[in-house]
Amino acid sequence: MQPKSDPSSRGVLTPAKRLVLIIEDDFLTRYTAAEALREMGYLVIEAQDAAEAMSVFTSGTHVDFVFSDINMPGSLNGLEFARWLARQHPAVPILLTSGEPQPAEALGLGKKRHFMAKPYDLDEVDGWLRQMLLVV
Amino acid sequence: MSTNKPEAAGDSRTVVMVIEPEVLIRMTVAAYLRECGYKVIEGVVAADVWTVLEAAVRLDVLFCEVQLPGGTDGFSLARRLRQTHPAIDVILASGVAGAAEKSKDLCEEGPMEKPYKAADVAARIRVLLERREASAEKS
């Protein structure tokens, strides 16, 4: 299931002020996704790896949603970061993405974790955000 | 909408690229400049600037930390950019206080002046850094 947002309902749905943390090591991919989500009305923080994302959380910044690549350089990949997030901030949902096939660990992750393959459509990201955050 | 379309057509806002390797400084300065009305592109290393320029994204101002990872520091980047893209204004900043002061200067000249003080931006960054350090000590 890959939810799509209904453009005709954008005036009703209110993503504004929801803070999304994007974790992506590829600069252009990160910037493109972040800018598209900002245009949709989300507040976006950009992190290039899991260490930066953990730094954002430990600074006390309130994050509503994490959108993370799985394959990243650094001490933790996206799946390992998702495990850290589940322990430290279990209420925060995470959408994982990768250009590789869906890893077994990302299957059946429940309401707080989902997987979406690359290349992704940014409206599809918006759809997952709305579903996982119940932004209505 | 798909990936790899870096800039929306028809966006007339002044484009500022912030190159800052420390995520908490980068996100605070970028958010501040966005509130001031700028379109902000966030980068980490000097190479990100060339990626943007090669993608034909318009860049009006480069806001850059002096000390950068990756072999090219802010001074070198500014020198090279002045040779290749002289129309791009370059603002070099150093550390938390420098970033706050220079971003405040930029906001005063920006399209939506707001009554921010550089000290407030610096204080916000320092609080975030201190919280992170306190959290790291506990774990």
Coordinates of C-alpha atoms in Angstrom, one line a residue:
Chain A
M1 CA 0.0 0.0 0.0
Q2 CA 1.4 3.4 -1.0
P3 CA -0.8 6.2 0.1
K4 CA -1.1 9.3 -2.2
S5 CA -2.3 12.6 -0.9
D6 CA -5.2 14.1 -2.7
P7 CA -4.2 17.5 -4.1
S8 CA -7.8 18.6 -4.0
S9 CA -7.8 18.2 -0.2
R10 CA -4.6 20.2 0.5
G11 CA -6.6 23.2 1.7
V12 CA -8.3 21.0 4.3
L13 CA -5.3 19.0 5.6
T14 CA -2.8 21.0 7.7
P15 CA 0.8 19.8 7.6
A16 CA 1.9 23.3 8.8
K17 CA 4.1 23.3 11.8
R18 CA 4.7 19.5 11.7
L19 CA 8.5 19.1 12.0
V20 CA 10.0 16.5 9.7
L21 CA 13.7 15.4 10.1
I22 CA 15.2 14.2 6.9
I23 CA 18.3 12.0 7.1
E24 CA 20.0 11.5 3.7
D25 CA 23.7 11.6 2.9
D26 CA 23.3 12.5 -0.8
F27 CA 23.1 16.3 -0.9
L28 CA 20.9 16.8 -3.9
T29 CA 18.4 14.1 -2.9
R30 CA 18.2 15.6 0.6
Y31 CA 17.7 19.1 -0.6
T32 CA 15.1 18.2 -3.2
A33 CA 13.0 16.2 -0.7
A34 CA 13.4 18.9 2.0
E35 CA 12.4 21.7 -0.3
A36 CA 9.4 19.8 -1.7
L37 CA 8.1 19.1 1.9
R38 CA 8.6 22.7 2.8
E39 CA 6.5 23.8 -0.2
M40 CA 3.8 21.4 1.1
G41 CA 3.9 23.3 4.4
Y42 CA 6.1 21.1 6.7
L43 CA 8.9 22.4 8.8
V44 CA 12.0 20.5 7.8
I45 CA 15.4 19.8 9.4
E46 CA 18.1 18.3 7.2
A47 CA 20.6 15.8 8.6
Q48 CA 23.3 14.1 6.6
D49 CA 23.7 11.1 8.8
A50 CA 22.4 9.3 11.9
A51 CA 24.9 11.2 14.2
E52 CA 23.5 14.5 13.1
A53 CA 19.9 13.3 13.6
M54 CA 20.8 12.1 17.1
S55 CA 22.3 15.4 17.8
V56 CA 19.0 17.1 16.8
F57 CA 17.0 14.9 19.2
T58 CA 19.5 15.2 22.1
S59 CA 19.3 19.0 21.7
G60 CA 15.7 18.8 22.9
T61 CA 14.3 19.8 19.5
H62 CA 10.8 18.5 19.1
V63 CA 10.6 16.3 16.0
D64 CA 7.2 14.9 14.8
F65 CA 8.4 12.6 12.0
V66 CA 11.6 11.1 10.6
F67 CA 12.2 10.3 6.9
S68 CA 15.5 8.4 6.6
D69 CA 17.6 6.7 4.0
I70 CA 18.8 3.2 5.1
N71 CA 22.2 3.1 3.4
M72 CA 24.3 5.9 5.0
P73 CA 28.0 6.4 5.9
G74 CA 28.8 6.8 9.6
S75 CA 28.3 4.7 12.7
L76 CA 24.6 3.9 12.2
N77 CA 22.7 3.1 9.1
G78 CA 19.0 3.9 8.8
L79 CA 17.8 0.6 10.3
E80 CA 20.1 1.0 13.3
F81 CA 18.9 4.6 13.7
A82 CA 15.3 3.4 13.6
R83 CA 16.1 1.0 16.5
W84 CA 17.7 3.8 18.5
L85 CA 14.6 6.0 17.8
A86 CA 12.3 3.2 18.9
R87 CA 14.2 3.0 22.2
Q88 CA 14.7 6.7 22.9
H89 CA 11.7 8.3 21.2
P90 CA 9.1 5.5 20.7
A91 CA 6.3 8.0 19.8
V92 CA 8.1 9.4 16.8
P93 CA 7.2 7.6 13.5
I94 CA 9.9 6.9 10.9
L95 CA 9.6 6.3 7.1
L96 CA 12.6 4.4 5.8
T97 CA 13.8 4.5 2.2
S98 CA 16.4 2.8 0.1
G99 CA 17.5 2.1 -3.5
E100 CA 18.1 -1.5 -2.5
P101 CA 15.4 -4.0 -2.1
Q102 CA 13.3 -3.8 1.1
P103 CA 15.4 -5.4 3.9
A104 CA 13.7 -8.2 5.9
E105 CA 14.0 -6.1 9.0
A106 CA 11.9 -3.4 7.5
L107 CA 9.0 -5.8 6.9
G108 CA 6.0 -5.7 9.3
L109 CA 7.2 -2.7 11.2
G110 CA 3.9 -1.6 12.5
K111 CA 2.3 1.8 12.6
K112 CA 5.4 3.7 13.6
R113 CA 7.8 2.4 10.9
H114 CA 7.3 1.9 7.1
F115 CA 9.5 1.3 4.1
M116 CA 9.3 3.1 0.8
A117 CA 11.6 2.2 -2.2
K118 CA 13.7 4.7 -4.1
P119 CA 13.2 6.4 -6.4
Y120 CA 10.2 7.8 -4.6
D121 CA 7.5 10.2 -5.5
L122 CA 7.4 13.1 -3.1
D123 CA 3.6 13.1 -3.1
E124 CA 3.9 9.5 -1.9
V125 CA 6.1 10.8 1.0
D126 CA 3.4 13.3 1.8
G127 CA 0.8 10.6 1.8
W128 CA 2.8 8.5 4.3
L129 CA 3.4 11.5 6.5
R130 CA -0.3 12.3 6.6
Q131 CA -1.2 8.7 7.3
M132 CA 1.4 8.1 10.0
L133 CA 0.8 11.5 11.6
L134 CA -2.9 11.5 11.0
V135 CA -2.6 15.1 9.9
V136 CA -6.3 16.0 9.5
Chain B
M1 CA 6.6 15.4 -8.4
S2 CA 9.8 13.4 -8.4
T3 CA 13.2 13.6 -7.0
N4 CA 16.1 15.6 -8.6
K5 CA 14.1 18.8 -9.4
P6 CA 16.0 21.1 -7.1
E7 CA 14.2 24.4 -7.6
A8 CA 10.6 25.4 -8.1
A9 CA 10.0 27.5 -11.1
G10 CA 9.1 31.2 -10.6
D11 CA 10.5 31.5 -7.1
S12 CA 11.8 35.1 -6.9
R13 CA 13.1 35.1 -3.4
T14 CA 16.8 35.8 -2.8
V15 CA 18.5 32.4 -2.5
V16 CA 21.0 32.0 0.3
M17 CA 23.1 28.9 0.6
V18 CA 24.3 28.1 4.1
I19 CA 27.4 26.0 4.4
E20 CA 27.8 24.9 8.0
P21 CA 29.2 21.5 9.2
E22 CA 27.6 21.7 12.7
V23 CA 23.9 20.6 12.3
L24 CA 22.5 22.6 15.3
I25 CA 24.1 25.8 14.0
R26 CA 23.1 25.0 10.4
M27 CA 19.4 24.3 11.3
T28 CA 19.1 27.4 13.5
V29 CA 20.7 29.8 11.1
A30 CA 18.7 28.4 8.2
A31 CA 15.4 28.6 10.0
Y32 CA 16.2 32.2 11.0
L33 CA 17.0 33.2 7.4
R34 CA 13.8 31.5 6.2
E35 CA 11.8 33.5 8.7
C36 CA 13.5 36.6 7.3
G37 CA 12.1 35.7 3.9
Y38 CA 15.0 34.1 2.1
K39 CA 15.0 30.8 0.2
V40 CA 17.7 28.8 1.9
I41 CA 19.7 25.9 0.7
E42 CA 21.6 24.0 3.4
G43 CA 25.0 22.4 2.7
V44 CA 27.7 20.8 4.8
V45 CA 30.9 21.0 2.7
A46 CA 32.3 23.2 -0.1
A47 CA 31.5 20.5 -2.7
D48 CA 27.7 21.1 -2.1
V49 CA 28.1 24.6 -3.5
W50 CA 29.4 23.3 -6.8
T51 CA 26.7 20.6 -6.9
V52 CA 24.1 23.4 -6.7
L53 CA 25.7 25.5 -9.3
E54 CA 26.1 22.5 -11.7
A55 CA 22.4 21.8 -11.3
A56 CA 21.8 25.3 -12.6
V57 CA 20.1 26.4 -9.4
R58 CA 20.3 30.2 -8.9
L59 CA 22.4 31.3 -6.0
D60 CA 22.5 34.9 -4.8
V61 CA 24.4 34.7 -1.5
L62 CA 26.8 32.1 0.0
F63 CA 26.8 32.1 3.8
C64 CA 29.8 30.0 4.8
E65 CA 31.6 28.8 8.0
V66 CA 35.3 29.4 7.7
Q67 CA 36.3 25.9 9.0
L68 CA 35.0 23.2 6.8
P69 CA 35.6 19.4 6.6
G70 CA 36.6 18.0 3.2
G71 CA 39.8 19.7 2.3
T72 CA 38.4 23.1 1.1
D73 CA 37.9 25.8 3.8
G74 CA 35.6 28.8 3.6
F75 CA 38.4 31.2 2.5
S76 CA 39.4 28.9 -0.4
L77 CA 35.8 28.4 -1.4
A78 CA 35.2 32.2 -1.3
R79 CA 38.3 32.9 -3.4
R80 CA 37.3 30.3 -6.1
L81 CA 33.7 31.4 -6.2
R82 CA 34.7 35.1 -6.7
Q83 CA 36.7 34.0 -9.7
T84 CA 34.0 31.7 -11.3
H85 CA 30.8 33.4 -10.1
P86 CA 31.5 37.0 -9.1
A87 CA 27.8 37.9 -8.9
I88 CA 27.4 35.7 -5.8
D89 CA 27.9 37.6 -2.6
V90 CA 30.0 35.7 -0.1
I91 CA 29.6 36.0 3.7
L92 CA 32.1 34.2 5.8
A93 CA 31.3 33.4 9.5
S94 CA 33.2 31.7 12.2
G95 CA 31.6 29.9 15.2
V96 CA 28.3 30.4 16.9
A97 CA 28.7 34.1 17.6
G98 CA 30.0 34.8 14.1
A99 CA 27.1 32.9 12.4
A100 CA 24.5 34.7 14.5
E101 CA 26.0 38.2 13.9
K102 CA 26.4 37.7 10.1
S103 CA 22.9 36.2 9.8
K104 CA 21.4 39.1 11.6
D105 CA 23.2 41.5 9.2
L106 CA 21.7 39.5 6.3
C107 CA 18.2 39.7 7.8
E108 CA 18.4 43.5 8.2
E109 CA 19.0 43.7 4.5
G110 CA 16.5 41.0 3.6
P111 CA 13.1 41.2 2.1
M112 CA 11.2 40.8 5.4
E113 CA 13.0 42.6 8.2
K114 CA 12.2 41.1 11.6
P115 CA 13.1 42.4 15.1
Y116 CA 15.6 39.6 15.8
K117 CA 18.8 40.2 17.7
A118 CA 22.0 38.3 16.8
A119 CA 22.4 37.5 20.5
D120 CA 19.1 35.7 20.5
V121 CA 20.2 33.5 17.6
A122 CA 23.5 32.8 19.3
A123 CA 21.8 32.0 22.6
R124 CA 19.4 29.6 20.9
I125 CA 22.3 27.7 19.2
R126 CA 24.2 27.6 22.5
V127 CA 21.2 26.1 24.4
L128 CA 20.8 23.4 21.8
L129 CA 24.6 22.6 22.0
E130 CA 24.5 22.5 25.8
R131 CA 21.5 20.2 25.8
R132 CA 23.2 17.9 23.4
E133 CA 26.3 17.8 25.5
A134 CA 24.4 17.3 28.8
S135 CA 22.5 14.4 27.1
A136 CA 25.7 12.8 25.9
E137 CA 27.2 13.0 29.4
K138 CA 24.2 11.2 30.9
S139 CA 24.2 8.3 28.4

